[in-house]
Each structure stands twice: as structure tokens, then as C-alpha cells.
XYZ file of C-alpha atoms in Angstrom:
574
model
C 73.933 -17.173 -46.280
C 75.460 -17.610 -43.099
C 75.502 -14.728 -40.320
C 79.040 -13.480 -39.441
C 79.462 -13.695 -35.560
C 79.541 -10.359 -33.682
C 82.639 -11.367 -31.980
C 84.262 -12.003 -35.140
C 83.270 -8.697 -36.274
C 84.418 -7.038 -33.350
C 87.824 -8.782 -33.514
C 88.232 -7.613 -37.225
C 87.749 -5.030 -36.521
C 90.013 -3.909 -33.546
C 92.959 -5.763 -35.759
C 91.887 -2.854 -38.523
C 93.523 0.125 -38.859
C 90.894 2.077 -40.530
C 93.515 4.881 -41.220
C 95.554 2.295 -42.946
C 92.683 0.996 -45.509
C 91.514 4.449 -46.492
C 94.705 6.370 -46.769
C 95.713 3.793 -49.364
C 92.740 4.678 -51.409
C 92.311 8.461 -50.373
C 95.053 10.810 -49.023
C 94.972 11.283 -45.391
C 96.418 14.845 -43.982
C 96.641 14.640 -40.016
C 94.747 16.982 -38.483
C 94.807 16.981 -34.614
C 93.304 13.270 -33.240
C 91.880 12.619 -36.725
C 92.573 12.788 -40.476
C 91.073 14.470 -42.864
C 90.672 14.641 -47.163
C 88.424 15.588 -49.663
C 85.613 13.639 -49.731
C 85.514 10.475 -52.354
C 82.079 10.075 -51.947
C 80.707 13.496 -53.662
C 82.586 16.915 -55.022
C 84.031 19.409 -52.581
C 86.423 21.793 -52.685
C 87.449 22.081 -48.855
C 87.759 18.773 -47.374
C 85.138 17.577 -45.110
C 85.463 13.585 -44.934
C 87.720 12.877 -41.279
C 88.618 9.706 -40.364
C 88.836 9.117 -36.563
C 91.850 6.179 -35.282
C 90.619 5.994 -31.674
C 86.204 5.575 -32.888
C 87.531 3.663 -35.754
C 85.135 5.119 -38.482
C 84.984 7.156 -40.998
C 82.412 10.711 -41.421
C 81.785 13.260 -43.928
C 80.142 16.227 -42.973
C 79.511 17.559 -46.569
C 77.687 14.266 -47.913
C 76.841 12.618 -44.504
C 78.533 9.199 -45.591
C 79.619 7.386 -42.695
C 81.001 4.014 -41.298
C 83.053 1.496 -40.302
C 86.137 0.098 -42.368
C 83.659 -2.815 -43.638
C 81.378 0.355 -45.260
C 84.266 2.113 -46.709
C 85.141 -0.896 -48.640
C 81.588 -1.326 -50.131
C 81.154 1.908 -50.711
C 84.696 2.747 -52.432
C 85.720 -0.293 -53.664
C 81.872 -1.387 -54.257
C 82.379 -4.611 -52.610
C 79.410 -6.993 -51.008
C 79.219 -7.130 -47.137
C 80.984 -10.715 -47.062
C 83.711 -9.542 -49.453
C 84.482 -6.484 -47.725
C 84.819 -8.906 -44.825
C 86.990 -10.983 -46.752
C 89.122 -8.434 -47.441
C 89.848 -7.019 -44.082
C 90.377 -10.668 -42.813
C 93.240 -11.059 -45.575
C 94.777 -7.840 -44.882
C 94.739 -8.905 -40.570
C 95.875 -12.566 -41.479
C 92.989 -14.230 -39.838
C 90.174 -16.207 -41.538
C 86.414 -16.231 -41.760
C 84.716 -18.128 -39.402
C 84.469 -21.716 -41.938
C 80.892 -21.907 -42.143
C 80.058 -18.329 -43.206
C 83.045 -18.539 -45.459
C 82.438 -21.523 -46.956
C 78.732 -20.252 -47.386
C 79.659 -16.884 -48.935
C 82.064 -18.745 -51.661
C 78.785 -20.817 -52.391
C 80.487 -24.157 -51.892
C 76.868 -25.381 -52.624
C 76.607 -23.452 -56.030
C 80.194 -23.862 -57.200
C 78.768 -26.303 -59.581
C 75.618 -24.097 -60.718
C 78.159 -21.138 -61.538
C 80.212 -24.069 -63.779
C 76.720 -24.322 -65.468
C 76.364 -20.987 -66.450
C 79.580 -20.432 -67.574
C 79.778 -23.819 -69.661
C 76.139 -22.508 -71.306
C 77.727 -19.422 -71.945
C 80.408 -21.292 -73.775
C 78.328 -22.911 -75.638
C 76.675 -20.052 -76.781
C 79.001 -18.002 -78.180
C 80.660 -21.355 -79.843
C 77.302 -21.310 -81.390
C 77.301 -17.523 -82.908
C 81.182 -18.151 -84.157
C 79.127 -21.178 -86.296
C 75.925 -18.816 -87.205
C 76.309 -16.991 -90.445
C 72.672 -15.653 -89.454
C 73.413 -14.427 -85.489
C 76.317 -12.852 -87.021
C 74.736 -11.117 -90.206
C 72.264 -9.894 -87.147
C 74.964 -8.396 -85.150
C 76.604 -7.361 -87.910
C 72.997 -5.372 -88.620
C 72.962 -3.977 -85.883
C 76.796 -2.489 -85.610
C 78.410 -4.466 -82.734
C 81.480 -4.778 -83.829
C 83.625 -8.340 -82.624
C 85.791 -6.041 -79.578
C 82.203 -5.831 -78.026
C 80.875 -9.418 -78.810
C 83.861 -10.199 -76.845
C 82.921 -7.617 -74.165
C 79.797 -8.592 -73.475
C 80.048 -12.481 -73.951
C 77.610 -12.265 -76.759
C 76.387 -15.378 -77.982
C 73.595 -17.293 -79.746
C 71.515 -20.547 -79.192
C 70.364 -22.760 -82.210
C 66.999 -23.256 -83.622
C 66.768 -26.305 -82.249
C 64.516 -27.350 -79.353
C 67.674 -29.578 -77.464
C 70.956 -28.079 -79.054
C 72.208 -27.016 -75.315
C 70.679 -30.216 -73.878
C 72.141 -32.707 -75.987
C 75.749 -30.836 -75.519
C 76.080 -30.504 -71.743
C 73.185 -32.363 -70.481
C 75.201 -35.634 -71.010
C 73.801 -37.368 -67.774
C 71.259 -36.538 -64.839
C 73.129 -34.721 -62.795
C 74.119 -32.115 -65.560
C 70.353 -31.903 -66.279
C 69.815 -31.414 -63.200
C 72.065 -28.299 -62.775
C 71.037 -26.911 -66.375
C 67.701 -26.897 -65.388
C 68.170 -25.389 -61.939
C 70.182 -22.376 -63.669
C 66.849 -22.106 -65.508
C 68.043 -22.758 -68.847
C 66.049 -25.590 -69.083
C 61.838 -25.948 -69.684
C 59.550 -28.363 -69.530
C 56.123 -29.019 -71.258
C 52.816 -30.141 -70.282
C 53.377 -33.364 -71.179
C 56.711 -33.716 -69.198
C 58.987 -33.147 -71.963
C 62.374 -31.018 -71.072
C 63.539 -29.118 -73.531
C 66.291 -25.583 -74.177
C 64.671 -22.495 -72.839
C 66.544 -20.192 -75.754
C 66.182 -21.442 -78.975
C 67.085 -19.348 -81.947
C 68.142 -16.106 -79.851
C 70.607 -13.746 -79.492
C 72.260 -14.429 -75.920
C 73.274 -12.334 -73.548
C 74.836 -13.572 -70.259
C 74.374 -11.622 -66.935
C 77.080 -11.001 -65.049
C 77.198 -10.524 -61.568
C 79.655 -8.342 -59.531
C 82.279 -10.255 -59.647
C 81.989 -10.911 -63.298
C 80.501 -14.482 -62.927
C 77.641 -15.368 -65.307
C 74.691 -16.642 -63.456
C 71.660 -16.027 -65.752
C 70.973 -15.256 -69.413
C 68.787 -12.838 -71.978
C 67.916 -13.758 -75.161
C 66.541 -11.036 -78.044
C 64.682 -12.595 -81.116
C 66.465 -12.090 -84.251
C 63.335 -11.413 -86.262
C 61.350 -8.312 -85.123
C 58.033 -10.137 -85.004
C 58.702 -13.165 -82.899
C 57.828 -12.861 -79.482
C 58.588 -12.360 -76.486
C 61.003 -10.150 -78.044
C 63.144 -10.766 -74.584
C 63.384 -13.639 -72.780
C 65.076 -13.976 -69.443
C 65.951 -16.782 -66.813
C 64.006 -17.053 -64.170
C 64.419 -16.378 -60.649
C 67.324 -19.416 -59.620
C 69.677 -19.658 -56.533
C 72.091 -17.337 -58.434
C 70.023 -14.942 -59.902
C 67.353 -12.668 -58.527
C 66.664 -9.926 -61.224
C 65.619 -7.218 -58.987
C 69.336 -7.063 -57.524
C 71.588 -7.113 -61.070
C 71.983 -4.483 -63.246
C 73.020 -5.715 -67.245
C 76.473 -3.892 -67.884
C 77.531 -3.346 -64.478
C 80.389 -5.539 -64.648
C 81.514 -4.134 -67.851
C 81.429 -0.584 -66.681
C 83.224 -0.910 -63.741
C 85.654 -2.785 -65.789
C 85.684 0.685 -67.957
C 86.110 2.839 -64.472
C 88.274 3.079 -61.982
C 85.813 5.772 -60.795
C 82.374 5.735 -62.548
C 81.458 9.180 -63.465
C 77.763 8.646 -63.813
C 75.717 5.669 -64.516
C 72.310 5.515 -67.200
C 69.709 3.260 -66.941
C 67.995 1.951 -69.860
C 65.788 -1.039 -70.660
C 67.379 -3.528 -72.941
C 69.935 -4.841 -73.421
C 71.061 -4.151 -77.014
C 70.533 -0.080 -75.739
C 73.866 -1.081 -72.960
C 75.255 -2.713 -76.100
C 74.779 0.135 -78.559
C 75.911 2.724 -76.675
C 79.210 0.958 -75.593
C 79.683 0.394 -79.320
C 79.411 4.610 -79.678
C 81.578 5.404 -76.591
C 79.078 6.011 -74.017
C 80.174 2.925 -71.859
C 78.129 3.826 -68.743
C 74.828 2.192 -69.743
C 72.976 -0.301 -67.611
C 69.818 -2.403 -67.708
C 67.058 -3.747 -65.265
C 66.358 -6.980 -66.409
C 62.556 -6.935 -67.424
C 61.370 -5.299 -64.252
C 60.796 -1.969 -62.670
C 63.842 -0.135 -60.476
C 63.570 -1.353 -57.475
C 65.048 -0.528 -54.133
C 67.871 -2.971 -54.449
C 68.653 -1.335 -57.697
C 68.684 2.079 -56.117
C 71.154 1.480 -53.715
C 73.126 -0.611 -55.847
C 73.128 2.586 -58.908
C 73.971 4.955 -55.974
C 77.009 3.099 -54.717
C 78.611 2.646 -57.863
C 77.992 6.458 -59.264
C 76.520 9.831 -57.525
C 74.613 10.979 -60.567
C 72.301 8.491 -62.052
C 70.154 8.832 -65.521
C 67.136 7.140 -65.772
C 66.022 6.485 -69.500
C 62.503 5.927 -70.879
C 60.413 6.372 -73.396
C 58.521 9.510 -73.201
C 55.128 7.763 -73.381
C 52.680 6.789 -70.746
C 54.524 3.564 -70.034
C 57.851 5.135 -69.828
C 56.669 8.331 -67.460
C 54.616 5.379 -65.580
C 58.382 3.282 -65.472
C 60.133 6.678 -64.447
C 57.589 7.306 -61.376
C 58.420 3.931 -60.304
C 61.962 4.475 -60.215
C 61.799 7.679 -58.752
C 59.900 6.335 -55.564
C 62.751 3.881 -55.108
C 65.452 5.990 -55.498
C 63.788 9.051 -53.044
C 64.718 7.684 -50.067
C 68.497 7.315 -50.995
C 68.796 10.963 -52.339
C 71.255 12.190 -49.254
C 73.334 14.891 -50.174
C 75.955 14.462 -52.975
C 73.332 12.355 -55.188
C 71.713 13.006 -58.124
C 69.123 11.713 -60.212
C 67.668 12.855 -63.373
C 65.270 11.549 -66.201
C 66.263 11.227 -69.737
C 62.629 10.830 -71.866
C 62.999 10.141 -75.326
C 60.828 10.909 -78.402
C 58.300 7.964 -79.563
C 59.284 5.530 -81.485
C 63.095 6.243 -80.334
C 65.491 4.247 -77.485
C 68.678 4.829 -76.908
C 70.069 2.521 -79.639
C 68.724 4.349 -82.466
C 69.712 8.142 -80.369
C 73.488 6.986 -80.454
C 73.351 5.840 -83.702
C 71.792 8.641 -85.194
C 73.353 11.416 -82.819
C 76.225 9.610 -82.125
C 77.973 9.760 -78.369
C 77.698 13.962 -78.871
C 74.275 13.683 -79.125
C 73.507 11.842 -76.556
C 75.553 13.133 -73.918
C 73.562 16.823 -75.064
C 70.243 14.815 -74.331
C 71.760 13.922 -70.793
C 72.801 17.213 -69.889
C 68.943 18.489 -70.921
C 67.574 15.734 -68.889
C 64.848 16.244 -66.345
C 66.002 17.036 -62.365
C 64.070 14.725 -59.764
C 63.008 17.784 -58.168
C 61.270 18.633 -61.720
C 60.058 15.182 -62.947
C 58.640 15.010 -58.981
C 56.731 18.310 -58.757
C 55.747 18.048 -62.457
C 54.349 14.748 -62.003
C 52.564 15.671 -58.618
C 50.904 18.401 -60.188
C 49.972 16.835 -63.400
C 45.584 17.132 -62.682
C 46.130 19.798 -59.813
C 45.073 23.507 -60.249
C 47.410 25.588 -58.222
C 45.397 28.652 -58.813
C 43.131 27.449 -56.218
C 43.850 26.678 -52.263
C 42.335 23.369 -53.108
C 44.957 22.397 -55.440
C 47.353 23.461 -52.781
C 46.496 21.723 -50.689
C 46.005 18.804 -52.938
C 49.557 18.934 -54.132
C 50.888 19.394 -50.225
C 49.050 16.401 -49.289
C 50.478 14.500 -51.991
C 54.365 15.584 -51.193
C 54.277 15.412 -47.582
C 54.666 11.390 -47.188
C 57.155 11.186 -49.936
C 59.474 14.466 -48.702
C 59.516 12.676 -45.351
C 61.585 9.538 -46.916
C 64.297 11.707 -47.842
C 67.095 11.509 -45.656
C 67.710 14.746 -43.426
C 69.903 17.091 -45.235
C 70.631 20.277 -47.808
C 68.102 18.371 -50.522
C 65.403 17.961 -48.628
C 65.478 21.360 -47.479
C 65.554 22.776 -50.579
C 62.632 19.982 -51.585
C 60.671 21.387 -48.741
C 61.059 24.524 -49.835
C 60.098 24.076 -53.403
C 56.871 22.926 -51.893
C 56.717 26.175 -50.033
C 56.865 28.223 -52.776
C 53.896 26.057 -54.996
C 51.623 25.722 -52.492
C 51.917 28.521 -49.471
C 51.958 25.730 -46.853
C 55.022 26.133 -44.602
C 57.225 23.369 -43.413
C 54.739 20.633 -42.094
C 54.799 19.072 -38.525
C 55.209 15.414 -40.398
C 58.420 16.670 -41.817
C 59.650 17.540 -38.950
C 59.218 15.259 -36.429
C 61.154 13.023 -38.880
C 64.472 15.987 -39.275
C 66.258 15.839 -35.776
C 68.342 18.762 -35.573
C 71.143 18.399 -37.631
C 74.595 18.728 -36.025
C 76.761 21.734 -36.607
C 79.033 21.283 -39.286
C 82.965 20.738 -38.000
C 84.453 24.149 -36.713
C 81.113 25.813 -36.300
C 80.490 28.204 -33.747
C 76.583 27.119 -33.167
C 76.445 25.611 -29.548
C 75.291 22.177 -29.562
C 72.134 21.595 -28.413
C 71.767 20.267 -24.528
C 71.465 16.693 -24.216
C 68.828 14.826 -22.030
C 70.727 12.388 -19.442
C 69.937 9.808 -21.556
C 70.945 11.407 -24.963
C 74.474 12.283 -22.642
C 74.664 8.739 -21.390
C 74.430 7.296 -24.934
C 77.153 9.961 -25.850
C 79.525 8.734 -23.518
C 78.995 5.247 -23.390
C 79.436 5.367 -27.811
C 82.832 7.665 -27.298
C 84.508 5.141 -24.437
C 82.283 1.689 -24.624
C 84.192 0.553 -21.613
C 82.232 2.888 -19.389
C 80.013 0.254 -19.597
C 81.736 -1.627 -17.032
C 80.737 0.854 -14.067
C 77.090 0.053 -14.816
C 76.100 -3.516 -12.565
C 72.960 -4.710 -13.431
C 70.800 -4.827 -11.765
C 69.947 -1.526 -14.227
C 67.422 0.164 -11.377
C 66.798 2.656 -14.554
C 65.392 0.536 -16.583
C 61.583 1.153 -15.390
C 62.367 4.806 -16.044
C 59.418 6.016 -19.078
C 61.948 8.043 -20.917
C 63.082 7.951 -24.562
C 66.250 6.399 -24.867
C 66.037 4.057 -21.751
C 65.779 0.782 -23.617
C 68.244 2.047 -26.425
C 70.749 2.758 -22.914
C 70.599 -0.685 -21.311
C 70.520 -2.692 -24.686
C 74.596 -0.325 -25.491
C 75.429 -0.856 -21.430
C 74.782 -5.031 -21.558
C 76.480 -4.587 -25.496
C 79.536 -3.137 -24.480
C 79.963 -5.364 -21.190
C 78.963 -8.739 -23.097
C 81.518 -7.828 -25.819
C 84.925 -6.570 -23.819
C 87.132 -3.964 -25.841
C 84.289 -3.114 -28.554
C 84.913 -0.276 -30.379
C 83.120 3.130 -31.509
C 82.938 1.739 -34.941
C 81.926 -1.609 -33.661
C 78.914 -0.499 -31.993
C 77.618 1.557 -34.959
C 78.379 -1.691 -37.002
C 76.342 -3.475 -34.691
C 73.355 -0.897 -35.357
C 73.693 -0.447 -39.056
C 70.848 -2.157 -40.298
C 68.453 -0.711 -37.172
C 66.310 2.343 -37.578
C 68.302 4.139 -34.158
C 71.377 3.867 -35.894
C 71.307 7.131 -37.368
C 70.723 9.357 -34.419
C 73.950 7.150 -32.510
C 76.207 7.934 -35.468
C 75.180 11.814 -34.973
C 75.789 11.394 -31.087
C 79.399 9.332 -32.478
C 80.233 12.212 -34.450
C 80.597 15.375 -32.177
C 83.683 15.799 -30.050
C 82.743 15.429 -26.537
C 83.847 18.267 -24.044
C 87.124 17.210 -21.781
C 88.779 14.265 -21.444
C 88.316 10.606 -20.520
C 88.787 10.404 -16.613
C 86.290 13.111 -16.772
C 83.686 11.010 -18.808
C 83.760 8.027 -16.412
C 82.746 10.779 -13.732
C 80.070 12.025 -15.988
C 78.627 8.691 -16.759
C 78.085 7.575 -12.812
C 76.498 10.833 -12.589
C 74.560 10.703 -15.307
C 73.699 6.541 -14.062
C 72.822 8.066 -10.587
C 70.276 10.522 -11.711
C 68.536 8.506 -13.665
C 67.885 6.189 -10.918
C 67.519 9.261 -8.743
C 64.271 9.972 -11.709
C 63.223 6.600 -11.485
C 62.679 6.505 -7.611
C 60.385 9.947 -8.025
C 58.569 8.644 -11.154
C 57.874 5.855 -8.555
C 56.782 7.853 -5.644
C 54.819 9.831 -7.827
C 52.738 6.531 -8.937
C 52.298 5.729 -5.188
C 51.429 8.582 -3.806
C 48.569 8.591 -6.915
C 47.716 5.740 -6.014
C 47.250 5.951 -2.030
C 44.878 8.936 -2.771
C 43.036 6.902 -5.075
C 42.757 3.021 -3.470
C 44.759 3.301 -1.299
C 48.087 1.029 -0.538
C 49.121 -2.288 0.480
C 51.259 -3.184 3.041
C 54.410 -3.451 0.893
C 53.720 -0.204 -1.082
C 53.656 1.700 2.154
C 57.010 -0.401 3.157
C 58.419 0.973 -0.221
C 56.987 4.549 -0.087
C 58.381 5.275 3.601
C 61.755 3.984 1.860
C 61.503 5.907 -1.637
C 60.584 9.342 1.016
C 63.333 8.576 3.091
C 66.184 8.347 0.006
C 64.516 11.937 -0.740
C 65.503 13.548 2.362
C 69.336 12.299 2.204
């Protein structure tokens, strides 16, 4: 998919009014400089979520959610990157560079999606004719409002009903086959992938169909599932089975459960509980994570409660660890053997179930629980053990209350204090809005950074070349890569510059530094920032000394380094 350009980005979004596009999802009450609300990213009482007009992004210092108005729109209106982009465009009249746009509406697989949706078609043409797919269904309780819902259909026992149909000439082969809905033998002959199944089409995010599951109809055929493969439309560690229906259910999704077929989604729509999604015949993977966690805070994982399932619910729990920030929660839902969540609803009906979720399993549980599972914690070996396991994985949650309160768990099974590799990955977390805590003192560099992200057209003052640069301090290279940003990209904003870090590992610590209200006011920066510019050069020319004067004790100096000593002493005595 084609890259958007930075200057289109930056363009975008200085024609944005970032106010604008979140007051008409969120109410906005004025508040000084900024706006504030109640957070619509997790539960608050007070609000805590500002939105700043002059940085042009948005902050929550309950949840830590954060961005630009591109992240607001994927986050609240769950929209992809490109569409978010899209949308903003619309709203400031201008249009998508042609190439990415034409890219991002798949000009290229306009025809594949036409595939899909003509198979899908077919399909459910074919269960309207099956007295046997519907006697099935009929079995099983889905009623014709969710055949309709879910696209249901069925393909023939017949090894080329969908061939002969649509395949009417090469090209449609062709396109059939790379949708995956075609196979071919060893001896070269193509025939239909799903024959004598139960279909159910996959859905993207937009509600486009781009792959397909098929359940036997008799229990002892096998596979009982079959998927697509892996086509230009369809990657099954990114979808979710249901999605689209339950954000067609939700304005706001409440909570989202994950379960592992695709009759369970089906089954417990058909009972009311019409938050049910499926991984498609793989584990939760990171992908999924963050695509569960932008859709719903609080997130049920569903699994059988035997080896498999516990060995299915570690799995998801290691992708899901790293996105736990505040305001997110995950739990685990295991269920007796021999059960899944089709025959729970239908037995316990929607009250029934929704008691099983509220007994379900905390992460911090399942995670400790599991740890210890072959650890004795009656001995300081088993401590230990247990503290060497959690260290690493406690370090990939984000900084905030839950890891805290993770740490401490740990604390209180094993003795062992907070660890040295948990905190060199916590920087200090700022002070929440309207505390009284003084903010820790900056490093120049830290202070440079500060004032170059809260007016970007500082920038200007700085001429390379940047005589700071060989200066061995933290920061430096971060500092000259924002100085030769802001000057190669004229009128960049706050927001823009955190946008142009999202996907980098420093972009945390700039959106802390982004954040805090900077002491006095913007004549007063520019002074700041020369200073700031002067000392570090002032540092550089005595971390340079230093190395000569090393060295002419040691080897001894040439002609030049003498040259440039005599000059580095004399700048010392102005």
C-alpha cells in the first residue's frame, strides 16, 4: 500500500481543527487554552481527556490515550490509518495524494472483492435451494433474521458447482482461484475448495467479504472447518469473525468475547449475546490484540478448560500484555469439557452466560496462576523461580496504575522488591494535571526537545552546521533529527511531529515532554532555546578539550590538535 507523504500529512493536518472533529463526537467544555471531557476511551468520573487547539492533539491523563486527529478517528470511530485519512481530507476539501488513494481503494483488487461477493451470492442462493443446509441450520437454532445477518450460506456436494457458475471464462478462474476458493490436484485438475459445507463469509471492516469458512454438516467429516487461505484480501491473523456484525449492533461496544468458531459467534447472537468474535483457525495474535482493544476496553477470552484451551489462553495472554495500559481489561472465560459456548447459551441461555463472564478469570489471576503452576513458593527457590519468570513479561506492560499494581502482586508472592529491569523501562511518570509534585529538572537536551515539540519553529534559530552534534549525550541524535524535521517541513505542528514519531520506539517519552505545560511564554522560549543551543556547544568544546588534553599526556599531539586546543582554551577564558 502506498506511503502517504509527510507533507501531505502535515498539510492535513494544519487544515484540521482537532477541536472541531472531537467535539462532534465528545463534548468539549473550555477550560483555559484547552478543552476538556470525560474520557471516551475508559470510565471516569472527573474528566481527564484535554484536547489542546494550538499542539493539535488530543491527551488523557486517566487512561494515557493520546494523539493526533488521525488517532482519534481510529480509535473512536475504529477506522484504518488510510480511512481516517480519508476522512479528514473530505472534511478539509482536499484529496489524497492519487497514488496512495487509488492504492488504499485497491483499484487492483476491485475485481477480487467482486469475486468474493459474487461467491457469497452464490452461496447463500445455494442454502435457499438445500432442504439439507437448511434442516442443519434449522438443527442447530439459527433462525432466518441471523442467516441474513451473517450471510450464511452453503456450497453443493459437487466438486465444480461454484466453478461451472462464475468461472465462465479464464479470467473469472483466474480471480476465483486467487480469492482461494479454488484447488487444484496433483494431477492439475481445478476444482471448488467448499463442497458440501456450511459457508460462512468473512467480513472485513468495512463489511466487504474477502474470504470464507466452511463447517461440515455431518459431525464426522473432516476438517470439521475449512478456511481460505492466506490471499491479497485476507490475512487471518488480522480479522476477527463477527466484528462487522457487532459493530453494526454498537454504537459503543461494551465488551467484546473471543471464542473459536464460528457457529459459537452465531449461537450466541441467536441468544442475545451479540458481542462474540472469532480468530479464524489460529492463535490471538498481536494484530488481534490491538484490533480487540480498539473496538472494546474489556475483552473475554473463551476456551475450553483443557490443556489445549489453557495452552490457547497463554498464547493470547502474551499478545495482549503489552497493550494492557490503563483503562483495559482482559479476562478468561474457561469452560467445562465437552462444553463451548454454543451449547452454554443454549442451555443457560444469555443469563447464564453473562454469570459465567462476570466469574471469569482476571489476567492478573490466569498470569500468576499460570506462572506458578510447578513452583513451590514455600521455598526462596520458588521465589525466585516465579520472579525470574515475571520479570521479562511485567516489563512489556506499558508504564502505568496496572503495572504497578502487577509489580506489586509479585512483591507480595515472592519477597523480591521492584527489580532494576522494571525500572529502567518506567521513566518517571508525569504528574497528573493540577498536581502540586514539581516536575522533575530536565537535562539541556530533555529542555531543548521540550521546547522545540511546544513551538517547532524554534527550529529555525538552529543553522547547521549543528556543532552539538559530536556531543555523547542521550538525546543528541533524537535533537538534531526534530531541529532538521521542523526546518525541512515549515509550519509543522505539535501534533505533526508526534505523528511523525508514532510508529518509533522515542515516541513515547516526546508525547510525555508534549504533554506538560511549559513555564512562561513564547518570546521567552526562543530565549531559552539559544541558550539551551549555546551550552550544548559550550559541553561539546570541553568534552573536546578533555579528549585532547588525554590525549597529549598520552601520545602526544599533532600539529593541528595543538592549533585546535590553544583555540578550544582560549573560548574558555572569554
Amino acid at each position: 500500500m502506498g506511503r502517504i507523504p509527510d507533507a501531505f500529512i502535515d498539510d492535513l493536518l494544519a487544515r484540521t481543527d482537532i477541536v472541531e472533529v472531537i467535539a462532534a463526537r465528545v463534548p468539549l467544555k473550555r477550560q483555559g487554552r484547552e478543552y476538556t471531557a470525560r474520557c471516551p476511551f475508559h470510565d471516569e468520573r472527573s474528566p481527564s481527556f484535554t484536547v489542546s487547539p494550538t499542539k493539535q492533539f488530543y491527551h488523557c491523563f486517566g487512561c494515557g490515550a493520546h494523539g493526533t486527529a488521525i488517532k482519534f478517528l481510529m480509535e473512536y470511530d475504529r477506522l484504518e490509518f488510510l480511512d481516517a485519512v480519508e476522512e479528514l481530507a473530505r472534511r478539509a476539501g482536499v484529496e489524497v495524494p492519487r497514488e496512495t488513494r487509488q492504492q488504499h481503494q485497491r483499484g487492483d483488487f476491485s475485481e477480487l472483492y467482486a469475486a468474493c461477493e459474487a461467491a457469497a451470492r452464490f452461496f447463500q442462493q445455494q442454502l435457499a435451494a438445500s432442504a439439507k443446509a437448511q434442516a442443519y441450520l434449522d438443527k442447530r437454532g439459527v433462525d432466518a433474521d441471523n442467516r441474513a445477518r451473517f450471510g450464511i450460506g452453503y456450497a453443493p456436494d459437487a466438486w465444480d458447482a461454484l466453478k461451472a457458475a462464475l468461472g465462465t471464462d479464464e479470467r473469472r478462474l483466474a480471480l476465483l482461484d486467487k480469492v482461494g476458493l479454488l484447488s487444484k490436484s496433483d494431477s492439475n485438475r481445478v476444482y471448488d475448495k467448499f463442497r458440501d459445507r456450511v459457508i460462512f463469509p468473512i467480513h472485513d471492516r468495512r463489511g466487504r467479504v474477502i474470504a470464507f469458512g466452511g463447517r461440515v454438516l455431518d459431525k464426522d467429516d473432516s476438517p470439521k472447518y475449512l478456511n481460505s487461505p492466506e490471499t491479497p484480501l485476507f490475512h487471518k491473523g488480522r480479522e476477527l469473525y463477527g466484528l462487522w456484525q457487532v459493530r453494526q449492533a454498537h454504537s459503543k461496544i461494551p465488551r467484546l468475547i473471543v471464542v473459536e468458531g464460528y457457529m459459537d459467534v452465531v449461537a450466541l447472537f441467536q441468544y442475545g449475546v451479540n458481542t462474540a468474535v472469532a480468530t479464524l483457525g489460529t492463535a490471538t495474535t498481536p494484530d488481534h490484540a490491538e484490533l480487540l482493544f480498539r473496538n472494546a476496553g474489556d475483552v473475554y477470552f473463551c476456551f475450553d478448560g483443557d490443556r489445549a484451551g489453557r495452552g490457547a489462553a497463554w498464547k493470547a495472554l502474551e499478545s495482549v500484555l503489552p497493550r494492557m495500559r490503563d483503562g483495559r481489561q482482559a479476562f478468561f472465560l474457561f469452560l467445562p469439557e465437552g462444553e463451548d459456548p454454543d451449547t452454554i447459551v443454549r442451555s443457560e441461555g444469555a443469563h447464564g452466560f453473562d454469570a459465567r463472564l462476570r466469574a471469569a478469570t482476571p489476567l492478573s489471576e490466569f498470569f500468576y496462576a499460570e506462572l506458578s503452576r510447578d513452583v513451590n513458593l514455600g521455598t526462596l527457590d520458588g521465589k525466585a523461580r516465579l520472579a525470574e519468570r515475571a520479570k521479562p513479561m511485567l516489563a512489556q506492560i506499558p508504564d502505568g496504575a496496572f503495572r504497578d499494581l502487577m509489580q506489586q502482586r509479585l512483591t507480595e508472592l515472592t519477597g523480591v522488591g521492584r527489580t532494576a529491569a522494571v525500572e529502567v523501562q518506567s521513566p518517571p511518570r508525569l504528574p497528573r494535571r493540577g498536581a502540586t509534585t514539581p516536575a522533575p529538572k530536565r537535562s539541556l537536551v530533555r529542555s531543548a526537545i521540550a521546547l522545540l515539540l511546544h513551538q517547532p519553529a524554534l527550529a529555525e534559530a538552529a543553522t547547521p552546521p549543528y556543532r552539538f552534534i559530536a556531543l555523547r549525550q542521550p538525546g543528541i541524535p533524537l535533537l538534531v533529527e526534530l531541529i532538521e524535521l521542523a526546518r525541512a517541513r515549515p509550519g509543522i505542528s505539535t501534533g505533526a511531529i508526534l505523528e511523525h514519531f508514532a510508529e518509533r520506539e522515542e515516541a513515547e517519552a516526546l508525547h510525555k515532554l508534549a504533554v506538560v505545560d511549559l513555564p512562561g511564554d513564547p518570546e521567552g522560549w526562543r530565549n531559552e532555546f539559544a541558550d539551551a543551543l549555546a551550552r550544548l556547544e559550550e559541553q561539546t568544546h570541553a568534552q573536546r578539550r578533555t579528549e585532547l588534553l588525554q590525549r597529549q599526556r598520552e601520545t602526544g599531539l599533532s600539529d593541528a590538535e595543538k592549533d585546535e586546543l590553544r583555540a578550544l582554551l582560549a573560548l574558555r577564558l572569554r
